[in-house]
mmCIF file of C-alpha atoms in Angstrom:
data_model
loop_
_atom_site.group_PDB
_atom_site.id
_atom_site.type_symbol
_atom_site.label_atom_id
_atom_site.label_comp_id
_atom_site.label_asym_id
_atom_site.label_seq_id
_atom_site.Cartn_x
_atom_site.Cartn_y
_atom_site.Cartn_z
ATOM 1 C CA MET K 1 20.750 92.170 -13.265
ATOM 2 C CA GLN K 2 19.611 90.884 -9.889
ATOM 3 C CA ILE K 3 16.000 91.794 -10.663
ATOM 4 C CA ARG K 4 16.139 89.863 -13.943
ATOM 5 C CA ILE K 5 17.492 86.730 -12.168
ATOM 6 C CA SER K 6 14.803 87.066 -9.493
ATOM 7 C CA ARG K 7 12.091 87.291 -12.141
ATOM 8 C CA TYR K 8 13.407 84.165 -13.906
ATOM 9 C CA GLY K 9 13.546 82.352 -10.572
ATOM 10 C CA ILE K 10 9.975 83.319 -9.731
ATOM 11 C CA ALA K 11 8.761 82.377 -13.221
ATOM 12 C CA THR K 12 10.547 79.008 -13.053
ATOM 13 C CA THR K 13 9.113 78.294 -9.583
ATOM 14 C CA GLY K 14 5.630 79.257 -10.764
ATOM 15 C CA LEU K 15 5.950 77.036 -13.817
ATOM 16 C CA GLY K 16 7.150 74.144 -11.653
ATOM 17 C CA ILE K 17 4.226 74.528 -9.243
ATOM 18 C CA GLY K 18 1.814 74.782 -12.166
ATOM 19 C CA LEU K 19 3.132 71.582 -13.749
ATOM 20 C CA PHE K 20 2.990 69.791 -10.392
ATOM 21 C CA LEU K 21 -0.647 70.814 -9.874
ATOM 22 C CA LEU K 22 -1.534 69.884 -13.450
ATOM 23 C CA LEU K 23 -0.179 66.366 -12.867
ATOM 24 C CA LEU K 24 -1.697 66.108 -9.367
ATOM 25 C CA TRP K 25 -5.161 67.153 -10.515
ATOM 26 C CA GLN K 26 -5.455 64.664 -13.379
ATOM 27 C CA PRO K 27 -8.714 62.740 -12.873
ATOM 28 C CA SER K 28 -7.045 59.309 -12.803
ATOM 29 C CA ARG K 29 -4.582 60.456 -10.146
ATOM 30 C CA GLN K 30 -7.403 61.987 -8.089
ATOM 31 C CA VAL K 31 -9.486 58.787 -8.172
ATOM 32 C CA ARG K 32 -6.413 56.780 -7.157
ATOM 33 C CA LEU K 33 -5.615 59.205 -4.316
ATOM 34 C CA HIS K 34 -9.202 59.277 -3.069
ATOM 35 C CA GLN K 35 -9.296 55.476 -3.110
ATOM 36 C CA ARG K 36 -6.096 55.345 -1.052
ATOM 37 C CA HIS K 37 -7.405 57.990 1.372
ATOM 38 C CA LEU K 38 -10.665 56.071 1.806
ATOM 39 C CA LEU K 39 -8.907 52.811 2.705
ATOM 40 C CA HIS K 40 -6.497 54.642 5.003
ATOM 41 C CA ALA K 41 -9.363 56.428 6.782
ATOM 42 C CA ILE K 42 -11.198 53.121 7.270
ATOM 43 C CA GLU K 43 -8.033 51.526 8.644
ATOM 44 C CA ARG K 44 -7.577 54.399 11.094
ATOM 45 C CA ARG K 45 -11.315 54.329 11.923
ATOM 46 C CA ASN K 46 -11.599 57.997 11.047
ATOM 47 C CA TRP K 47 -15.340 57.962 10.304
ATOM 48 C CA SER K 48 -15.624 61.710 9.712
ATOM 49 C CA THR K 49 -13.068 61.470 6.883
ATOM 50 C CA VAL K 50 -14.794 58.378 5.496
ATOM 51 C CA GLY K 51 -18.085 60.304 5.635
ATOM 52 C CA ASP K 52 -16.532 63.210 3.714
ATOM 53 C CA LEU K 53 -15.379 60.827 0.978
ATOM 54 C CA VAL K 54 -18.761 59.091 0.615
ATOM 55 C CA SER K 55 -21.470 60.861 -1.366
ATOM 56 C CA PRO K 56 -24.870 61.589 0.230
ATOM 57 C CA ALA K 57 -26.269 59.842 -2.878
ATOM 58 C CA TYR K 58 -24.290 56.645 -2.127
ATOM 59 C CA ARG K 59 -26.040 53.332 -2.899
ATOM 60 C CA ASP K 60 -24.597 49.850 -3.210
ATOM 61 C CA GLN K 61 -25.636 46.353 -4.231
ATOM 62 C CA TRP K 62 -26.521 45.533 -0.604
ATOM 63 C CA GLN K 63 -29.119 48.345 -0.554
ATOM 64 C CA GLN K 64 -27.058 50.430 1.848
ATOM 65 C CA ASP K 65 -27.121 54.180 1.823
ATOM 66 C CA ARG K 66 -24.396 56.445 3.177
ATOM 67 C CA SER K 67 -25.535 56.420 6.802
ATOM 68 C CA ARG K 68 -25.989 52.627 6.874
ATOM 69 C CA LEU K 69 -22.564 52.108 5.291
ATOM 70 C CA LEU K 70 -20.870 54.322 7.886
ATOM 71 C CA ALA K 71 -22.687 52.593 10.755
ATOM 72 C CA ASP K 72 -21.827 49.106 9.463
ATOM 73 C CA LEU K 73 -18.179 49.964 8.848
ATOM 74 C CA ALA K 74 -17.881 51.433 12.341
ATOM 75 C CA GLU K 75 -19.472 48.315 13.865
ATOM 76 C CA VAL K 76 -17.258 45.853 11.987
ATOM 77 C CA PHE K 77 -14.019 47.759 12.616
ATOM 78 C CA ARG K 78 -14.941 48.235 16.283
ATOM 79 C CA GLN K 79 -14.372 44.471 16.540
ATOM 80 C CA PHE K 80 -10.676 44.819 15.635
ATOM 81 C CA LEU K 81 -8.060 45.543 18.274
ATOM 82 C CA ALA K 82 -5.557 46.301 15.530
ATOM 83 C CA CYS K 83 -6.115 46.216 11.804
ATOM 84 C CA SER K 84 -4.776 47.162 8.426
ATOM 85 C CA VAL K 85 -6.690 47.542 5.191
ATOM 86 C CA GLU K 86 -4.602 46.936 2.099
ATOM 87 C CA GLY K 87 -5.795 47.665 -1.404
ATOM 88 C CA GLU K 88 -4.264 46.307 -4.587
ATOM 89 C CA GLU K 89 -5.518 48.189 -7.625
ATOM 90 C CA ARG K 90 -6.343 45.874 -10.507
ATOM 91 C CA ALA K 91 -7.945 48.349 -12.916
ATOM 92 C CA LEU K 92 -8.726 52.047 -13.138
ATOM 93 C CA THR K 93 -10.998 53.853 -15.579
ATOM 94 C CA VAL K 94 -11.915 57.525 -15.610
ATOM 95 C CA GLU K 95 -13.969 59.535 -18.075
ATOM 96 C CA ASN K 96 -16.516 62.342 -18.058
ATOM 97 C CA GLY K 97 -16.284 63.036 -14.329
ATOM 98 C CA GLU K 98 -16.770 59.405 -13.310
ATOM 99 C CA GLY K 99 -14.134 56.927 -12.306
ATOM 100 C CA SER K 100 -13.964 53.379 -11.082
ATOM 101 C CA THR K 101 -11.272 51.283 -9.563
ATOM 102 C CA ALA K 102 -11.245 47.521 -9.211
ATOM 103 C CA THR K 103 -9.361 46.942 -5.972
ATOM 104 C CA ARG K 104 -8.534 43.704 -4.203
ATOM 105 C CA ILE K 105 -8.965 44.329 -0.461
ATOM 106 C CA THR K 106 -7.017 42.439 2.192
ATOM 107 C CA LEU K 107 -7.815 42.803 5.894
ATOM 108 C CA ARG K 108 -5.156 42.041 8.479
ATOM 109 C CA GLY K 109 -5.322 42.301 12.228
ATOM 110 C CA SER K 110 -6.736 40.762 15.337
ATOM 111 C CA GLY K 111 -9.878 41.131 17.355
ATOM 112 C CA SER K 112 -13.158 39.450 18.211
ATOM 113 C CA GLU K 113 -14.806 36.525 16.451
ATOM 114 C CA LEU K 114 -16.623 38.979 14.181
ATOM 115 C CA ALA K 115 -13.280 40.520 13.183
ATOM 116 C CA GLU K 116 -11.946 37.068 12.290
ATOM 117 C CA TYR K 117 -15.125 36.312 10.341
ATOM 118 C CA ALA K 118 -14.810 39.620 8.419
ATOM 119 C CA LYS K 119 -11.161 38.868 7.577
ATOM 120 C CA GLN K 120 -12.030 35.376 6.312
ATOM 121 C CA ARG K 121 -14.903 36.644 4.188
ATOM 122 C CA VAL K 122 -13.062 39.581 2.632
ATOM 123 C CA ASN K 123 -9.694 37.865 2.172
ATOM 124 C CA GLY K 124 -11.356 34.818 0.626
ATOM 125 C CA LEU K 125 -12.958 36.768 -2.221
ATOM 126 C CA ARG K 126 -11.520 36.069 -5.669
ATOM 127 C CA GLU K 127 -12.967 39.115 -7.435
ATOM 128 C CA PRO K 128 -11.908 42.675 -6.541
ATOM 129 C CA PHE K 129 -14.258 45.292 -5.147
ATOM 130 C CA LEU K 130 -15.442 47.859 -7.699
ATOM 131 C CA PHE K 131 -15.443 51.393 -6.272
ATOM 132 C CA LYS K 132 -17.265 54.038 -8.321
ATOM 133 C CA TRP K 133 -16.335 57.674 -7.875
ATOM 134 C CA ARG K 134 -17.938 60.846 -9.209
ATOM 135 C CA GLN K 135 -16.536 64.354 -9.477
ATOM 136 C CA ARG K 136 -18.893 66.658 -7.562
ATOM 137 C CA SER K 137 -17.925 70.021 -9.002
ATOM 138 C CA TRP K 138 -15.558 71.832 -11.342
ATOM 139 C CA LYS K 139 -12.799 71.476 -8.729
ATOM 140 C CA PRO K 140 -10.346 68.794 -9.869
ATOM 141 C CA TRP K 141 -9.934 67.408 -6.335
ATOM 142 C CA ASP K 142 -13.661 67.165 -5.522
ATOM 143 C CA TRP K 143 -14.489 63.436 -5.860
ATOM 144 C CA GLN K 144 -16.846 61.274 -3.803
ATOM 145 C CA LEU K 145 -17.615 57.580 -3.626
ATOM 146 C CA VAL K 146 -21.080 56.837 -5.051
ATOM 147 C CA GLU K 147 -21.175 53.029 -5.191
ATOM 148 C CA VAL K 148 -19.347 49.831 -4.220
ATOM 149 C CA ARG K 149 -19.870 46.411 -5.783
ATOM 150 C CA GLN K 150 -18.495 42.956 -5.076
ATOM 151 C CA PRO K 151 -20.397 40.133 -6.784
ATOM 152 C CA GLU K 152 -19.241 37.384 -4.416
ATOM 153 C CA LEU K 153 -19.891 39.153 -1.116
ATOM 154 C CA ARG K 154 -23.196 38.567 0.659
ATOM 155 C CA ILE K 155 -23.724 40.738 3.716
ATOM 156 C CA GLU K 156 -27.097 39.459 4.890
ATOM 157 C CA ASN K 157 -25.707 36.207 6.363
ATOM 158 C CA LEU K 158 -23.774 37.464 9.386
ATOM 159 C CA PRO K 159 -23.233 34.890 12.153
ATOM 160 C CA ASP K 160 -24.863 35.224 15.556
ATOM 161 C CA LEU K 161 -22.146 36.074 18.063
#
């Protein structure tokens, strides 16, 4: 009798774990989680994690590649003494191994004049950022950022400080 109860317990636990993983590995949930992890890594200035989340094939509307993006992010966030990066998801679409999220970004914190300038520019945008993600392999958790767009944001006009 004890063996039978143990088997049912193991089967129920296995089924529960399987259902949890099935829900966790849904593409829409993975894109949402990766988006959250990206913003959190930027906030914490964890550039190795940011680098892991950004595809080597990354390109954006400002003609930045992956290495330029990482260098620019590090330079801008170096100007903050303390900061937070908040993302408000406005839309999410996922199909055929590609996903995108329209996310309104808000920067908070204090720092140098460049940090204040970055906060004003980003927080003043009306349109959300569009983050495009692509699944790299058959693994359900293997997503990377391949592009970012924001039609209002112009990067080339940074002030001289």
